[in-house]
């Protein structure tokens, strides 16, 4: 039995663990519609899901989101301490999710810490934790969690190297990357459904950024990119699809730069199963991130979604994902300079043959290295190893 304190990755892994005969309980938040502070339980595809009402949205300010994290932490800690199970898996960020996991750890119930982003490195480097006391507390929680965890799961080799450089034994770390949702994206989707949402890109090659519009994504760079793309060729376009705290600011910036609904379009957020429509219409995917220390070690979901959809990918942060694209010739790493990036992206979007060949190789990567089944098998092996030991 696994008590999973933790999203799409969690759900997909958990339902596969259930299919393999494991009992899985997930503690999570009811972000909309639930009574604040009240727990409800249900069975989701064999997973026992317990939700507590805690209002939360990506459009909230960083401070309000931090308050929501703390509220969930307090409520989840009480629940987790009463939970049965052979192991506890906490998925961070937010790093505060480690608190209920730590509180429910027993001599014969080890904790596995999944680190999807190296917190608090990211908020500190972006100036989101200006208070020295908060930074110290976050560092203490981080290091304490690493020490107590029987195993630490990270999403990239670079993240592993960073933890090793801090004195964490390499034997304590397992690299289990994000995965490609082949069931959702492979040869599926209705491009017409997307083009009805964004008619301005019909009969135009375009790159799609599909995901949250948060501060860590550095989407202001895309506005500069699109302004430079207009200087090269007015036909290729970029679509940003999703929601988040930066959406209104980005639209205003795009309008001021003269690119809104010219070669930069915004599409509304849709359920993940509908994102397949978007990728079927797109010429290639786009993944960008703020220029901050360690960002190249991340494991962006849109990277793996794009591969699953059989589309080439352009990224502006290099690292291990950039190396994968180069090695497989399945995409293009873009320079940080918007002018240079614009020239490369426009050239790629206008080369139909290259787009097709990159897409074929991207789909092969998804099937052979990053399928959900492959990643779930790696997780199961890690959990069984920890429990047996």
Coordinates of N, CA and C in Angstrom, one line a residue, residues 190-286:
X190 N -8.6 16.2 -33.0 CA -9.4 16.8 -34.1 C -8.8 18.3 -34.3
X191 N -8.0 18.5 -35.3 CA -7.4 19.8 -35.5 C -8.5 20.9 -35.8
X192 N -9.6 20.5 -36.4 CA -10.7 21.5 -36.7 C -11.2 22.0 -35.4
X193 N -11.3 21.2 -34.3 CA -11.8 21.7 -33.1 C -10.9 22.8 -32.5
X194 N -9.6 22.7 -32.7 CA -8.7 23.7 -32.2 C -8.8 25.0 -33.1
X195 N -8.8 24.7 -34.4 CA -8.9 25.9 -35.4 C -10.1 26.7 -35.2
X196 N -11.2 26.1 -34.7 CA -12.4 26.9 -34.4 C -12.2 27.8 -33.2
X197 N -11.3 27.4 -32.3 CA -10.9 28.3 -31.2 C -10.0 29.4 -31.6
X198 N -9.1 29.1 -32.5 CA -8.0 30.0 -32.9 C -8.0 30.1 -34.4
X199 N -9.0 30.7 -35.1 CA -9.1 30.7 -36.5 C -8.0 31.5 -37.2
X200 N -7.3 32.3 -36.4 CA -6.2 33.1 -37.0 C -5.0 32.4 -37.5
X201 N -4.9 31.1 -37.1 CA -3.7 30.3 -37.5 C -4.1 29.3 -38.5
X202 N -5.3 29.3 -39.0 CA -5.7 28.4 -40.1 C -4.8 28.6 -41.3
X203 N -4.3 27.5 -41.9 CA -3.4 27.6 -43.1 C -2.1 28.3 -42.8
X204 N -1.7 28.3 -41.5 CA -0.4 28.9 -41.2 C 0.4 27.9 -40.3
X205 N 1.7 27.8 -40.5 CA 2.5 27.0 -39.6 C 2.7 27.7 -38.3
X206 N 2.5 26.9 -37.2 CA 2.6 27.6 -35.9 C 3.2 26.6 -34.9
X207 N 3.9 27.2 -33.9 CA 4.4 26.5 -32.7 C 3.5 26.7 -31.5
X208 N 3.2 25.6 -30.8 CA 2.3 25.6 -29.7 C 3.0 25.5 -28.3
X209 N 2.7 26.5 -27.5 CA 3.1 26.3 -26.1 C 1.8 26.0 -25.3
X210 N 1.6 24.9 -24.7 CA 0.4 24.5 -24.0 C 0.8 24.2 -22.6
X211 N 0.3 25.0 -21.7 CA 0.6 24.8 -20.3 C 0.3 26.0 -19.4
X212 N 0.7 26.0 -18.2 CA 0.5 27.0 -17.3 C 1.3 28.3 -17.6
X213 N 0.7 29.5 -17.4 CA 1.4 30.7 -17.7 C 1.9 31.3 -16.3
X214 N 2.9 30.6 -15.7 CA 3.4 31.1 -14.5 C 4.7 31.9 -14.7
X215 N 5.2 32.4 -13.6 CA 6.4 33.2 -13.6 C 7.6 32.4 -14.1
X216 N 7.7 31.1 -13.7 CA 8.8 30.3 -14.0 C 9.0 30.0 -15.5
X217 N 7.9 30.2 -16.3 CA 7.9 29.9 -17.7 C 8.5 31.0 -18.6
X218 N 8.7 32.2 -18.0 CA 9.4 33.2 -18.8 C 8.7 33.6 -20.1
X219 N 7.4 33.6 -20.2 CA 6.7 33.8 -21.4 C 6.8 35.2 -22.0
X220 N 7.3 36.1 -21.2 CA 7.5 37.5 -21.8 C 8.5 37.4 -23.0
X221 N 9.4 36.4 -22.9 CA 10.4 36.1 -23.9 C 9.7 35.8 -25.2
X222 N 8.5 35.1 -25.2 CA 7.8 34.7 -26.4 C 7.3 36.0 -27.1
X223 N 6.9 37.0 -26.4 CA 6.4 38.3 -27.0 C 7.5 38.9 -27.8
X224 N 8.7 38.9 -27.2 CA 9.9 39.4 -27.9 C 10.2 38.6 -29.1
X225 N 10.1 37.2 -29.0 CA 10.3 36.3 -30.1 C 9.4 36.6 -31.2
X226 N 8.1 36.8 -30.9 CA 7.1 37.0 -32.0 C 7.4 38.3 -32.7
X227 N 7.8 39.3 -32.0 CA 8.1 40.6 -32.6 C 9.3 40.5 -33.6
X228 N 10.3 39.7 -33.2 CA 11.4 39.5 -34.1 C 11.0 38.6 -35.3
X229 N 10.1 37.6 -35.1 CA 9.6 36.8 -36.1 C 8.9 37.6 -37.2
X230 N 8.2 38.6 -36.9 CA 7.5 39.5 -37.9 C 8.5 40.1 -38.8
X231 N 9.7 40.4 -38.3 CA 10.7 41.0 -39.1 C 11.3 40.0 -40.2
X232 N 11.2 38.7 -39.8 CA 11.7 37.7 -40.7 C 10.7 37.3 -41.7
X233 N 9.5 36.9 -41.2 CA 8.4 36.4 -42.1 C 7.1 36.5 -41.3
X234 N 6.1 37.2 -41.9 CA 4.8 37.4 -41.2 C 3.9 36.1 -41.1
X235 N 4.2 35.1 -41.9 CA 3.3 33.9 -41.9 C 3.4 33.0 -40.7
X236 N 4.6 32.5 -40.2 CA 4.6 31.6 -39.1 C 4.1 32.3 -37.8
X237 N 3.5 31.5 -36.9 CA 2.9 32.1 -35.7 C 3.2 31.2 -34.5
X238 N 2.8 31.8 -33.4 CA 3.0 31.1 -32.1 C 1.6 31.1 -31.4
X239 N 1.2 30.0 -30.8 CA 0.0 30.0 -29.9 C 0.4 29.6 -28.5
X240 N -0.1 30.4 -27.6 CA 0.0 30.0 -26.1 C -1.4 29.6 -25.7
X241 N -1.5 28.4 -25.2 CA -2.7 27.8 -24.7 C -2.6 27.5 -23.2
X242 N -3.6 28.0 -22.4 CA -3.6 27.7 -21.0 C -4.1 28.8 -20.2
X243 N -3.7 28.8 -18.9 CA -4.1 29.8 -18.0 C -3.0 30.0 -17.0
X244 N -3.1 31.0 -16.1 CA -2.1 31.2 -15.1 C -2.0 32.6 -14.7
X245 N -1.2 32.9 -13.7 CA -1.1 34.2 -13.1 C -0.6 35.3 -14.1
X246 N 0.1 34.9 -15.1 CA 0.7 35.9 -16.1 C -0.1 36.1 -17.3
X247 N -1.3 35.5 -17.4 CA -2.0 35.5 -18.7 C -2.4 36.9 -19.1
X248 N -3.0 37.7 -18.2 CA -3.5 39.0 -18.5 C -2.3 39.9 -18.8
X249 N -1.2 39.8 -18.1 CA 0.0 40.6 -18.3 C 0.6 40.3 -19.7
X250 N 0.6 39.0 -20.0 CA 1.2 38.6 -21.3 C 0.3 39.2 -22.5
X251 N -1.0 39.1 -22.4 CA -1.9 39.6 -23.4 C -1.7 41.1 -23.6
X252 N -1.6 41.8 -22.5 CA -1.3 43.3 -22.6 C 0.0 43.6 -23.2
X253 N 1.0 42.8 -22.9 CA 2.4 43.0 -23.5 C 2.4 42.7 -25.0
X254 N 1.7 41.6 -25.4 CA 1.6 41.3 -26.8 C 0.9 42.3 -27.6
X255 N -0.2 42.9 -27.0 CA -0.9 44.0 -27.7 C 0.0 45.2 -27.8
X256 N 0.7 45.5 -26.8 CA 1.6 46.7 -26.8 C 2.8 46.5 -27.9
X257 N 3.2 45.2 -28.0 CA 4.3 44.9 -29.0 C 3.8 44.8 -30.4
X258 N 2.4 44.8 -30.6 CA 1.9 44.7 -32.0 C 1.8 43.3 -32.5
X259 N 1.9 42.3 -31.6 CA 1.9 40.9 -32.1 C 0.6 40.2 -31.8
X260 N -0.2 40.7 -30.9 CA -1.4 40.1 -30.5 C -2.3 39.8 -31.7
X261 N -2.7 38.6 -31.9 CA -3.6 38.2 -33.0 C -3.0 38.6 -34.4
X262 N -1.7 38.8 -34.4 CA -1.0 39.0 -35.6 C -0.1 37.8 -35.9
X263 N 0.8 37.5 -35.0 CA 1.5 36.2 -35.1 C 1.6 35.6 -33.7
X264 N 1.0 36.1 -32.7 CA 0.9 35.5 -31.4 C -0.5 35.5 -31.0
X265 N -1.0 34.3 -30.7 CA -2.4 34.0 -30.4 C -2.5 33.3 -29.0
X266 N -3.6 33.6 -28.3 CA -3.9 33.0 -27.0 C -5.1 32.1 -27.1
X267 N -5.0 30.9 -26.7 CA -6.1 30.0 -26.7 C -6.5 29.6 -25.3
X268 N -7.8 29.4 -25.1 CA -8.3 29.1 -23.7 C -7.8 27.7 -23.2
X269 N -7.7 27.6 -21.9 CA -7.4 26.4 -21.3 C -8.4 25.3 -21.6
X270 N -8.0 24.1 -21.8 CA -9.0 23.0 -22.1 C -8.5 21.8 -21.3
X271 N -9.3 20.8 -21.0 CA -8.9 19.6 -20.4 C -7.7 18.9 -21.2
X272 N -6.9 18.2 -20.5 CA -5.7 17.6 -21.1 C -6.1 16.7 -22.3
X273 N -7.2 16.0 -22.2 CA -7.5 15.1 -23.3 C -7.8 15.9 -24.6
X274 N -8.2 17.2 -24.4 CA -8.5 18.1 -25.6 C -7.2 18.7 -26.2
X275 N -6.1 18.7 -25.4 CA -4.9 19.2 -25.9 C -4.4 18.5 -27.2
X276 N -4.9 17.2 -27.3 CA -4.5 16.5 -28.5 C -5.0 17.2 -29.7
X277 N -6.2 17.9 -29.7 CA -6.7 18.6 -30.8 C -5.7 19.7 -31.2
X278 N -5.1 20.4 -30.2 CA -4.2 21.5 -30.4 C -2.9 21.0 -31.1
X279 N -2.4 19.9 -30.6 CA -1.2 19.4 -31.2 C -1.4 18.8 -32.6
X280 N -2.5 18.3 -32.9 CA -2.8 17.8 -34.2 C -2.8 18.9 -35.2
X281 N -3.2 20.1 -34.7 CA -3.3 21.3 -35.6 C -1.9 22.0 -35.7
X282 N -1.1 21.8 -34.7 CA 0.2 22.5 -34.6 C 1.2 21.9 -35.5
X283 N 2.2 22.8 -35.9 CA 3.3 22.3 -36.7 C 4.4 21.7 -35.8
X284 N 4.6 22.3 -34.7 CA 5.6 21.8 -33.7 C 5.2 22.4 -32.3
X285 N 5.9 21.9 -31.3 CA 5.7 22.3 -29.9 C 6.7 23.4 -29.6
X286 N 6.4 24.1 -28.5 CA 7.3 25.1 -28.0 C 7.3 25.0 -26.5

